[in-house]
Short mmCIF file of C-alpha atoms in Angstrom, two decimals:
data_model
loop_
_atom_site.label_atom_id
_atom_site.label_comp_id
_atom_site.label_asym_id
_atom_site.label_seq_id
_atom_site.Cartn_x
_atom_site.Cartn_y
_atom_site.Cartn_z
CA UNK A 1 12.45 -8.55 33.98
CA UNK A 2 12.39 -8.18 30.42
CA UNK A 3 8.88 -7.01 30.29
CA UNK A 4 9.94 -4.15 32.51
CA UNK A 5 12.36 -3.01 30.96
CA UNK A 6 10.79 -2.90 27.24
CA UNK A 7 7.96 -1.17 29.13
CA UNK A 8 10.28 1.35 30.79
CA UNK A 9 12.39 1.98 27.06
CA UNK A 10 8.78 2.62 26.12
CA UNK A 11 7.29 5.04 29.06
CA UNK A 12 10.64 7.40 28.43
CA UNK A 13 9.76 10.96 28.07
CA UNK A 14 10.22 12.65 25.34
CA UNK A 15 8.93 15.76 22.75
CA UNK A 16 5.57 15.60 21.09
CA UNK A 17 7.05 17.72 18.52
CA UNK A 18 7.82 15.03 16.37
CA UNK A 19 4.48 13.48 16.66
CA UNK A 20 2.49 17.27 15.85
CA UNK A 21 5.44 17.17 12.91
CA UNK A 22 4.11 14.30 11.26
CA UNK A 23 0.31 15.06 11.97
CA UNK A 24 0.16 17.85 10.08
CA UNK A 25 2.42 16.35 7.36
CA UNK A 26 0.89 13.39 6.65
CA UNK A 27 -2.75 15.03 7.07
CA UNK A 28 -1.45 17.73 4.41
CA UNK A 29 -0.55 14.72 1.97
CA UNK A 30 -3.37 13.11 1.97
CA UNK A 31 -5.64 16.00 1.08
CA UNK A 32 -2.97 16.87 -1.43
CA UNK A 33 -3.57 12.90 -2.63
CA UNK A 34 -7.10 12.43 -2.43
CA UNK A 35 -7.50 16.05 -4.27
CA UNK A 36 -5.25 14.48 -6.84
CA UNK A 37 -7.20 11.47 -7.19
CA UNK A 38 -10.45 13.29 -8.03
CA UNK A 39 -9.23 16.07 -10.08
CA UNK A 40 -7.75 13.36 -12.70
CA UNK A 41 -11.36 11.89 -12.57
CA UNK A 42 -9.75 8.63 -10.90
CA UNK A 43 -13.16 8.37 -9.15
CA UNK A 44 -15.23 8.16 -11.89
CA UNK A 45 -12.92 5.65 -13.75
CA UNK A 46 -12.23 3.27 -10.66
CA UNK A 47 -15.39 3.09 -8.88
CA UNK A 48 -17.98 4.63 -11.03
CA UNK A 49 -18.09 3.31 -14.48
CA UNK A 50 -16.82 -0.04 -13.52
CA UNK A 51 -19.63 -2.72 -14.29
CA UNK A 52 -17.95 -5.31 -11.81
CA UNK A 53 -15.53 -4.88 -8.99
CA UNK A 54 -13.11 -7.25 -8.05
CA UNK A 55 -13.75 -7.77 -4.24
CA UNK A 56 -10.86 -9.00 -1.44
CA UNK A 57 -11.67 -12.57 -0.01
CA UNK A 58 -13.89 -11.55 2.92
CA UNK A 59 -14.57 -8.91 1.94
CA UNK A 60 -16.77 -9.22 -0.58
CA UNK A 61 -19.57 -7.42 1.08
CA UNK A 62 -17.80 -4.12 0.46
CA UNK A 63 -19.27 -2.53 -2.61
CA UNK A 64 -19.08 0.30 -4.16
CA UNK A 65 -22.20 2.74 -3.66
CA UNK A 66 -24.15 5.40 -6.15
CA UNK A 67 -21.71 7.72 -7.97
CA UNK A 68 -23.44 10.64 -5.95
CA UNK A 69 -21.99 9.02 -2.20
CA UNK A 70 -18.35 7.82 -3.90
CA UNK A 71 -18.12 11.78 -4.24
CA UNK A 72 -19.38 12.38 -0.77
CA UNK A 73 -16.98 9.67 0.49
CA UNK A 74 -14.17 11.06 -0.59
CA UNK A 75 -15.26 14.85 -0.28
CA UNK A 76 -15.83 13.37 3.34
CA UNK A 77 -12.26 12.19 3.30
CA UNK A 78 -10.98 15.64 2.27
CA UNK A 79 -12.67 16.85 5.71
CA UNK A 80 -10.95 14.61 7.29
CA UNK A 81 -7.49 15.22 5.82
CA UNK A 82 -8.09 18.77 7.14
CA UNK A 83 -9.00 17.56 10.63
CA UNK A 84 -6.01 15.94 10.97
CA UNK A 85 -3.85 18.34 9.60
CA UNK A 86 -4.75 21.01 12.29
CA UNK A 87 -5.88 18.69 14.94
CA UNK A 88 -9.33 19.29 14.33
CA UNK A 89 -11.91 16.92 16.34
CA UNK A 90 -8.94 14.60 15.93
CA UNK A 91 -9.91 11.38 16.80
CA UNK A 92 -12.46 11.78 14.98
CA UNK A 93 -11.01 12.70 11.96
CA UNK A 94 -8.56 10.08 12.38
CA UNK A 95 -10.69 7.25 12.73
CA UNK A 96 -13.30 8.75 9.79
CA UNK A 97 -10.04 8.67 7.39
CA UNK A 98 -8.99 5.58 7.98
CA UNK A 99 -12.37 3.92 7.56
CA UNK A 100 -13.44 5.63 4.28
CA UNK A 101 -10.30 5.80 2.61
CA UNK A 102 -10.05 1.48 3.51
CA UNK A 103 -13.23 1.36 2.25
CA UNK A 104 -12.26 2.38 -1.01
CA UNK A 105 -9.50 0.43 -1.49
CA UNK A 106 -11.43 -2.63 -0.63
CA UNK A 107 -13.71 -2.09 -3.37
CA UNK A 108 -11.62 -3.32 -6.28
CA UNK A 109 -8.50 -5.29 -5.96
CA UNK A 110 -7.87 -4.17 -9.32
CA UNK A 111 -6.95 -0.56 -7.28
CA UNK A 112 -4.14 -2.22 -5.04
CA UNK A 113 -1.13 -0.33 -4.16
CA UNK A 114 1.75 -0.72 -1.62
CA UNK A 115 1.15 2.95 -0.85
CA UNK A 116 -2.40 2.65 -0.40
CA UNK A 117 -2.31 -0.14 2.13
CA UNK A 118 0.70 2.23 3.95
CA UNK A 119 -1.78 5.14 3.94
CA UNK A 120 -4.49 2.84 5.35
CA UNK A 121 -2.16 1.42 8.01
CA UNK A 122 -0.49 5.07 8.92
CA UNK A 123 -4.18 6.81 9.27
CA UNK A 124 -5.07 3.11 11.49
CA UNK A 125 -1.45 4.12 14.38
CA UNK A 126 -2.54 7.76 13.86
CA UNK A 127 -6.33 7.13 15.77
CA UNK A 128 -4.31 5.94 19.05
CA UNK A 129 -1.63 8.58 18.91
CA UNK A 130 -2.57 11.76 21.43
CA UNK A 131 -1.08 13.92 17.90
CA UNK A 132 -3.35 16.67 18.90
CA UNK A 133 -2.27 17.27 22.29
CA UNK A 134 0.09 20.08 21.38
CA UNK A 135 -0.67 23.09 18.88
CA UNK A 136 -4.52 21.62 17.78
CA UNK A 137 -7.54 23.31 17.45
CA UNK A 138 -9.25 20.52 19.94
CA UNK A 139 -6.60 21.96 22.89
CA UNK A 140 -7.80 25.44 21.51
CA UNK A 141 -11.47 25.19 21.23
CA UNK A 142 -12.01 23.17 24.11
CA UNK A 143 -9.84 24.81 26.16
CA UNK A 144 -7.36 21.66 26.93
CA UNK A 145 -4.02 21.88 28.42
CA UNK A 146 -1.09 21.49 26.18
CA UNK A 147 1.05 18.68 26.73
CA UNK A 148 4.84 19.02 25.98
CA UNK A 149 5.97 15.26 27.06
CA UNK A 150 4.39 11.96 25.91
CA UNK A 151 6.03 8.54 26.27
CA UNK A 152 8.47 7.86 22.91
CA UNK A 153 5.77 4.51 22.51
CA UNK A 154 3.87 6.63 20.50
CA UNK A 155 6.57 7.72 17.85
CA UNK A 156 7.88 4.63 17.75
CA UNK A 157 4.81 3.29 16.15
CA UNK A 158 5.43 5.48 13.64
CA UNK A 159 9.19 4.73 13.13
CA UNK A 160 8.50 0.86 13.86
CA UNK A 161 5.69 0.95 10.76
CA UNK A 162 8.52 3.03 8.20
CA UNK A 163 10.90 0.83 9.30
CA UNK A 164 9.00 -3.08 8.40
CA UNK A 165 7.98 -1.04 5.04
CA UNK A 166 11.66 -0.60 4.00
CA UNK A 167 12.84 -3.79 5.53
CA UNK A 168 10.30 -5.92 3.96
CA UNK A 169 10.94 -4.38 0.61
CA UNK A 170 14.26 -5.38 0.85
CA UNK A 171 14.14 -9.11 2.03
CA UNK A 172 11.71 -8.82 -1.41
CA UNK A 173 14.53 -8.19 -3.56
CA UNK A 174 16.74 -10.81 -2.23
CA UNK A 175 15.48 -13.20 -5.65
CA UNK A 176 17.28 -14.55 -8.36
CA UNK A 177 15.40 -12.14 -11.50
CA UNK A 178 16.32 -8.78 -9.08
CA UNK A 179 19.78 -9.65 -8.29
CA UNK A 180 21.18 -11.94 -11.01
CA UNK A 181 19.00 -11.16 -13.68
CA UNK A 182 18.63 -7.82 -12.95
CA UNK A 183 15.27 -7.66 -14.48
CA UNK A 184 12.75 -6.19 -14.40
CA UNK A 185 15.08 -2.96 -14.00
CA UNK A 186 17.32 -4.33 -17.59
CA UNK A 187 14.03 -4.13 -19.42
CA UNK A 188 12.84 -1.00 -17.95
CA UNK A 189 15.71 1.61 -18.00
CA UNK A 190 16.29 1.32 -21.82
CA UNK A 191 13.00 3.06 -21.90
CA UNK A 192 14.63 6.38 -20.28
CA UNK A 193 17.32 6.93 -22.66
CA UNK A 194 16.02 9.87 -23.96
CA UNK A 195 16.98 12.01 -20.91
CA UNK A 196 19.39 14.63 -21.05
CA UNK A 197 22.91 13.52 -19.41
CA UNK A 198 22.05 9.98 -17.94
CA UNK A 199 20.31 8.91 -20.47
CA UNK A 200 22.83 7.37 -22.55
CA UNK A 201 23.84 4.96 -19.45
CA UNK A 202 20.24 3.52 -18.95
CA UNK A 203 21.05 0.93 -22.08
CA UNK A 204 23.55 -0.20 -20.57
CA UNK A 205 23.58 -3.59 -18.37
CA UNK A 206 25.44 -2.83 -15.40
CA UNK A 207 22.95 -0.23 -14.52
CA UNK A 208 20.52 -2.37 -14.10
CA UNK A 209 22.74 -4.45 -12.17
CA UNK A 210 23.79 -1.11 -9.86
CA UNK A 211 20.32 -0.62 -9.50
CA UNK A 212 19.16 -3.71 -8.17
CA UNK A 213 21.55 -4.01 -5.96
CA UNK A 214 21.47 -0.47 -4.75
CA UNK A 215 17.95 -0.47 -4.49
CA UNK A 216 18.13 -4.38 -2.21
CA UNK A 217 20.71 -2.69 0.09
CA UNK A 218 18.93 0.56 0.81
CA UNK A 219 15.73 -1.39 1.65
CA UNK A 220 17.41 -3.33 4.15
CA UNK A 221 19.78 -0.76 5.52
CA UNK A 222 17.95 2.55 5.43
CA UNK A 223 15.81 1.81 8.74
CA UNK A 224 19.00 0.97 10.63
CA UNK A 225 20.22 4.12 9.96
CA UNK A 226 17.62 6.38 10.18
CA UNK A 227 16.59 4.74 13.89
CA UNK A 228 20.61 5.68 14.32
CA UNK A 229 20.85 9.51 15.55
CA UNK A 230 24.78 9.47 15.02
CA UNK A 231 23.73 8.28 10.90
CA UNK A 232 19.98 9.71 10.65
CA UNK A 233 21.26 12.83 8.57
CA UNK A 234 23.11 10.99 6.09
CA UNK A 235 20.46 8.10 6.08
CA UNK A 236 17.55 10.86 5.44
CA UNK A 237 19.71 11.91 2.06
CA UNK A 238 19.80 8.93 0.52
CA UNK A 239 16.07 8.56 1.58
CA UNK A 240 15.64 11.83 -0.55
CA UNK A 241 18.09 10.68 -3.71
CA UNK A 242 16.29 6.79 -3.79
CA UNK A 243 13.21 8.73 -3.38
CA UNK A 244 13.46 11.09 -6.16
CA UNK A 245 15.07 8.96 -8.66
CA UNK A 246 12.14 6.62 -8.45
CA UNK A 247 9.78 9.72 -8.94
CA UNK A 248 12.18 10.49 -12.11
CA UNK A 249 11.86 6.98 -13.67
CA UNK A 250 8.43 5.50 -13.00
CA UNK A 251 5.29 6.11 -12.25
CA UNK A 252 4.04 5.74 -8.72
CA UNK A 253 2.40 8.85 -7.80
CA UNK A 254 2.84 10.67 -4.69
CA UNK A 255 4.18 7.40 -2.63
CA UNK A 256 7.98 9.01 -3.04
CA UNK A 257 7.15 12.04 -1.65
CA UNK A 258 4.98 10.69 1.36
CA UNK A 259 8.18 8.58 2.15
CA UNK A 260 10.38 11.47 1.79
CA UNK A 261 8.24 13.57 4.46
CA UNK A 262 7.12 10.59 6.57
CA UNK A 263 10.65 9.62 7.62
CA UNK A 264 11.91 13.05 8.80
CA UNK A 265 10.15 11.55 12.18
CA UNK A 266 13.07 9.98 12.63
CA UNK A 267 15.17 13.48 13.20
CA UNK A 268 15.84 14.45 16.89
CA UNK A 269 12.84 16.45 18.55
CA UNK A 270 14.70 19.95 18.37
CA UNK A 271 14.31 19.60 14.41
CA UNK A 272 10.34 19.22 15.15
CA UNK A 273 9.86 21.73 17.69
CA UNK A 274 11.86 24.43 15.89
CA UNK A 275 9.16 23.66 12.94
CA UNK A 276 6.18 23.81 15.06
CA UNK A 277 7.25 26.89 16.94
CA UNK A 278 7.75 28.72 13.58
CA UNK A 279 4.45 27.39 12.35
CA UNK A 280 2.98 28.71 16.17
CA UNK A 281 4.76 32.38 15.17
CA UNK A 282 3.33 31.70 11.86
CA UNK A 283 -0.42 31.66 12.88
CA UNK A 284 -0.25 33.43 15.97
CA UNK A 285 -1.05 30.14 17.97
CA UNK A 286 -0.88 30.59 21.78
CA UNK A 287 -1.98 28.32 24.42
CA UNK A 288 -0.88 28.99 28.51
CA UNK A 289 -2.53 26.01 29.54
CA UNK A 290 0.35 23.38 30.20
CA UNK A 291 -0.11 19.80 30.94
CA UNK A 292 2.21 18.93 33.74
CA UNK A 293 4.10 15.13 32.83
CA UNK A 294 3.35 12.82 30.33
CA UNK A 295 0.19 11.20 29.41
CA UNK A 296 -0.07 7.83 30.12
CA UNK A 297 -0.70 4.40 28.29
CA UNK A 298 -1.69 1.42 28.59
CA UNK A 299 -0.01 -2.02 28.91
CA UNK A 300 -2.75 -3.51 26.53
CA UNK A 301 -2.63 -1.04 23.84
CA UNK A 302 1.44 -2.20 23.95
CA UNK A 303 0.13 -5.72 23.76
CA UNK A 304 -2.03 -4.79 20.76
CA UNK A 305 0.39 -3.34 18.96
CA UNK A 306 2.71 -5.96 19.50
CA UNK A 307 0.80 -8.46 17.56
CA UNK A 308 -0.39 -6.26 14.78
CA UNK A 309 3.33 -5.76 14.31
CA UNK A 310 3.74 -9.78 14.44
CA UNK A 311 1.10 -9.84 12.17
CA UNK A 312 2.71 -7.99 9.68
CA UNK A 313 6.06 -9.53 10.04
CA UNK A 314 4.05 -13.13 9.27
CA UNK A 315 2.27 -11.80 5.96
CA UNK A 316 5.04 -11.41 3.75
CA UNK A 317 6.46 -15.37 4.53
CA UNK A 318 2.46 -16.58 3.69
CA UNK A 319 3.58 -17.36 0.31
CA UNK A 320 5.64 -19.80 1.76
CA UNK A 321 2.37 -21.70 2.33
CA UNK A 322 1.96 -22.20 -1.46
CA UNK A 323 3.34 -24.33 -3.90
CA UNK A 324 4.73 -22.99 -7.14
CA UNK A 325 6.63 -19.44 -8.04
CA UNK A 326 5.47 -16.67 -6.14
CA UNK A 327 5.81 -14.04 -8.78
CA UNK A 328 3.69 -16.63 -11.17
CA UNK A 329 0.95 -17.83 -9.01
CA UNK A 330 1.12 -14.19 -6.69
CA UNK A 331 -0.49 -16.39 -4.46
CA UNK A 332 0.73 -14.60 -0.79
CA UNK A 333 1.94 -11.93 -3.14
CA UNK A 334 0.07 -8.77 -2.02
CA UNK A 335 0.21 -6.71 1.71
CA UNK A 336 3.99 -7.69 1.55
CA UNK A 337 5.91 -4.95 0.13
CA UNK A 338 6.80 -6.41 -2.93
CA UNK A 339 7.26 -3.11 -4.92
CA UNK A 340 7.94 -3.21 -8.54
CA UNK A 341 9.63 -6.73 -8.36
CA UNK A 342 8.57 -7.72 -11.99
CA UNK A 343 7.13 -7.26 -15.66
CA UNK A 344 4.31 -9.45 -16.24
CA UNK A 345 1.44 -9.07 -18.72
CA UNK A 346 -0.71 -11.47 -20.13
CA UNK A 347 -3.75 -12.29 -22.29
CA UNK A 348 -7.13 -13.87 -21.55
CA UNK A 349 -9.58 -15.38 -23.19
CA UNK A 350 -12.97 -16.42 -21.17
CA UNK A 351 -15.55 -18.82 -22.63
CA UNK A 352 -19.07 -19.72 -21.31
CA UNK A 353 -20.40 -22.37 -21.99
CA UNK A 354 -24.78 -23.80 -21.23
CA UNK A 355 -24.16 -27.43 -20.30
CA UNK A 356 -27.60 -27.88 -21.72
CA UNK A 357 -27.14 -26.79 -25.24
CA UNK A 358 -23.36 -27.41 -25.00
CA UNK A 359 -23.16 -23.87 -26.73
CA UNK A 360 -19.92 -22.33 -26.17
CA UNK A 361 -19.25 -18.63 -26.05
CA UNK A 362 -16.03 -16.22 -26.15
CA UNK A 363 -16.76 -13.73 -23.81
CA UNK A 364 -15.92 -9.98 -24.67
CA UNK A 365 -14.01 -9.24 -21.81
CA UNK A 366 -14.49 -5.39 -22.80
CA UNK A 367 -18.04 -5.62 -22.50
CA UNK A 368 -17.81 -5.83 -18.68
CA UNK A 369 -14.13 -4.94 -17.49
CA UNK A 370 -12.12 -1.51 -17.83
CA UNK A 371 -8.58 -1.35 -19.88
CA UNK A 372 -7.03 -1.33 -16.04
CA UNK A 373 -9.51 -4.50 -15.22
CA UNK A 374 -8.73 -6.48 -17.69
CA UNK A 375 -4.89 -5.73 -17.69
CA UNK A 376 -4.98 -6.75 -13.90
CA UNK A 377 -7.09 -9.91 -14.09
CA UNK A 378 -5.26 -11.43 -16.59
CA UNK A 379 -2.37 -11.93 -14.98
CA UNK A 380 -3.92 -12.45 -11.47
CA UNK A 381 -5.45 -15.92 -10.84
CA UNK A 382 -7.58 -14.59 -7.99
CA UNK A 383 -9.01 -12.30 -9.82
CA UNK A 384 -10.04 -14.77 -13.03
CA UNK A 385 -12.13 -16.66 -10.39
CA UNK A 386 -13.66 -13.35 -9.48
CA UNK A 387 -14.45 -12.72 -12.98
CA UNK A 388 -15.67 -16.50 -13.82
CA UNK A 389 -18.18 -16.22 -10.89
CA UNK A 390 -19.52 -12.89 -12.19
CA UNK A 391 -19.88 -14.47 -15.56
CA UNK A 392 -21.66 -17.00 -14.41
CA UNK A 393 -24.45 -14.93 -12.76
CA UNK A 394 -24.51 -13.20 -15.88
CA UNK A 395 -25.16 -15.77 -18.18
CA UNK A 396 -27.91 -17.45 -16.24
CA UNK A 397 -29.51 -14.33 -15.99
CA UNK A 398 -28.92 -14.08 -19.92
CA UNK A 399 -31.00 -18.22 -20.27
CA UNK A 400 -28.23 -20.17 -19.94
CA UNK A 401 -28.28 -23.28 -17.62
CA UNK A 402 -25.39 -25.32 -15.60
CA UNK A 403 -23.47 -22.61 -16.83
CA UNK A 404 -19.39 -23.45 -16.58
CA UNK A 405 -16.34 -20.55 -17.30
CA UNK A 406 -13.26 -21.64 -18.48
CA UNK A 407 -10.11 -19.60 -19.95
CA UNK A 408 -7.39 -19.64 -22.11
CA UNK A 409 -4.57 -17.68 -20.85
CA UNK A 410 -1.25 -16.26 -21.82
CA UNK A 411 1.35 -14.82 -19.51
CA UNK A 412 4.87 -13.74 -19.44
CA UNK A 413 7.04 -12.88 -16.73
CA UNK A 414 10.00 -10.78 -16.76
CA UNK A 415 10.69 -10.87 -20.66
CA UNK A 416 10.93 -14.39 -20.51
CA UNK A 417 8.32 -15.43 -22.90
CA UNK A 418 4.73 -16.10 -23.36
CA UNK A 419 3.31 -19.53 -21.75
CA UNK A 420 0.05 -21.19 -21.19
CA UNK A 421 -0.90 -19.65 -17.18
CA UNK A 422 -3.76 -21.83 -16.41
CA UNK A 423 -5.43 -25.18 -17.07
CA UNK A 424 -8.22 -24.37 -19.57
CA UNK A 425 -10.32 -27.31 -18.86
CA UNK A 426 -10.99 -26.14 -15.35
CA UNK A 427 -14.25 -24.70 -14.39
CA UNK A 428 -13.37 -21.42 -12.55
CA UNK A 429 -16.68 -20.78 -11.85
CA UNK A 430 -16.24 -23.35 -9.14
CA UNK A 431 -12.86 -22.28 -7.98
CA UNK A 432 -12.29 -20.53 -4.57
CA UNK A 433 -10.19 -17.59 -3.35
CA UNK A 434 -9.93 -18.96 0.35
CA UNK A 435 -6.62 -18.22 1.26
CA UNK A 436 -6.43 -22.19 2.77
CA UNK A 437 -6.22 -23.31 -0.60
CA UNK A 438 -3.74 -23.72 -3.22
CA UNK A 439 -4.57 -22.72 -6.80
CA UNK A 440 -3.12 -26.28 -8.69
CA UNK A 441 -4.98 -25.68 -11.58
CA UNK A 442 -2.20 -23.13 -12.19
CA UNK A 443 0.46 -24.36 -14.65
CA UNK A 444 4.14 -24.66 -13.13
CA UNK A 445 6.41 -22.04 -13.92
CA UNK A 446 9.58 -23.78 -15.71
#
């Protein structure tokens, strides 16, 4: 009885508008984004010059290709973006876009983003929407009907995906440092006091404070009220403040402004279709051919998407499977919406040594890694086994024999001080990244 019900909640008719809405938003963004991304020569500097990538557990047969074919990748992914956007060979686009842009970020760990894994999870709903059924160039060009009506289980994916992203980053912030502590905000702010007008308050302690807690309540709340039609208004301007003040004070690129334009989906369909019929006027779009009803779907796609929604309600608790502080070991710490939870840096040293000889080496970690490489890694453990295993293969191509990688490494968390991360007698040469098995050759966190 259940069953039918949440089926029938899902089969209810409603507007594409909002759906065509967000196509062409989203598909505008990205090509905004990926423009972005080469005009500041990120691919070059990410996935060019690189000597060593850090790959994802699993993954590690994703590589990065000849600098000529990263350009055509993402020159593809432009294409795409503009496919998309007007509803251009759409599937095809959709499912091009998601596959080359994951790609990428499955390169290099080093590259990881909140945002990035959004944009690949976004473009992966997008390929089983019907988003160009209304006011595309596939209904023009190939003469389909335009369909007015689909079933609301299609938006909903989209609301149901903003929604675990805000949530999730909000059951994030429920920790002692965020709350109590108010760090890593306390450390952060001071660094702002140079604007005009507000910037004599960011010294001060209780902003931090306000901040933290601000910031833990919106994440929780905001979806609530945005899903709310009697609250969605007053939700969406908050969404645009919390949005634009974190533009204002850090550095996260165009993620803000994606969120800001993503979550107008959650308007009432009048909003959308007054937009899309000014954007029809606009460029003279006009179609006759009407669908008549809904489209259908299918009971199994609603089963699909009901585990990969499980499936992302699961990943943030992994860490849970771990021993040790999360935020030290970030063991279960990425795909979980942990944005901007903490300051930590740290130092590494890497030695090689030929069990042979019993000559020991300091490796110059500059020799191989970029300033972003080498920043990352030495504060990841994951990624200093990824970096003892390359070392390896590059010393025994270099003579050595029974070659084993150890490190010396220095970390601080949250202003808190510098302490000794790892055990340097371990061989992390040897070491594995299978997510079955706990790192305890990292040093607890007291």
């Amino acid at each position: 009885m259940a069953t039918n019900r949440s089926f029938h909640f899902l089969s209810k008719p409603t507007n594409i508008a909002p759906l065509v809405f967000f196509r062409i938003a989203f598909g505008l963004l990205m090509f905004i984004s990926i423009l972005r991304f080469m005009l500041k020569g990120w691919v070059y500097s990410m996935y060019v010059m690189p000597k060593f990538h850090f790959p994802y557990y699993g993954f590690e047969w994703v590589q990065a290709l000849p600098e000529s074919f990263m350009y055509a990748f993402f020159g593809a992914m432009l294409i795409a973006c503009l496919g998309i956007t007007f509803g251009f060979l759409y599937r095809v686009s959709a499912i091009s876009f998601f596959i080359l842009f994951t790609y990428v970020e499955l390169i290099d760990k080093t590259n990881y983003l909140n945002h990035y894994y959004f944009v690949s999870l976004i473009s992966f709903l997008l390929i089983f929407t019907p988003a160009n059924k209304s006011f595309s160039l596939d209904n023009l060009l190939f003469k389909r009907n335009e369909t007015t009506i689909i079933p609301q289980f299609y938006i909903l994916l989209i609301k149901v995906q903003l929604f675990l992203v805000y949530l999730f980053a909000g059951i994030a912030k429920i920790n002692t440092d965020w709350l109590f502590n108010a760090q890593p905000l306390k450390m952060w702010l001071p660094a702002f006091s140079y604007y005009p007008i507000i910037g004599s308050y960011m010294e001060h302690d209780w902003v931090a404070y306000l901040f933290s807690w601000v910031g833990c309540l919106y994440d929780i709340l905001i979806g609530f009220f945005l899903f709310n039609k009697r609250t969605v208004h007053i939700a969406y301007v908050f969404v645009v403040i919390f949005h634009a003040a974190t533009a204002l004070f850090f550095n996260i690129g165009m993620f803000p402004y994606i969120m800001i334009v993503a979550t107008v989906i959650y308007f009432k369909e009048d909003f959308h279709g007054k937009i899309v019929s000014l954007l029809k006027k606009i460029v003279h779009y006009s179609n006759n051919n009407l669908r008549e009803g809904s489209i259908n779907y299918s009971n199994g796609l609603v089963y699909f998407f009901v585990l990969y929604f499980s499936v992302q309600c699961l990943l943030p608790f992994r860490y849970t499977l771990y021993s040790g502080n999360l935020f030290w070991t970030e063991q279960g710490y990425r795909f979980s919406w942990r944005v901007m939870l903490m300051e930590k840096a740290g130092t590494a040293f890497f030695y090689v040594k030929d069990s042979k000889s019993q000559k020991e080496s300091e490796v110059d970690n500059k020799q191989y890694l970029t300033y972003m490489q080498e920043k990352m890694m030495s504060t990841q453990p994951d990624m200093m086994v990824d970096y003892a295993k390359f070392l390896k293969k590059e010393y025994e191509q270099m003579g050595y024999t029974n070659v084993t990688v150890r490190a010396q490494v220095f970390v601080t968390l949250n202003g808190l001080g510098t302490r000794e991360f790892i055990d340097s007698s371990v061989d992390l040469s040897r070491e594995s990244n299978s997510v079955f098995k706990n790192k305890n050759w990292i040093k607890q966190y007291e």
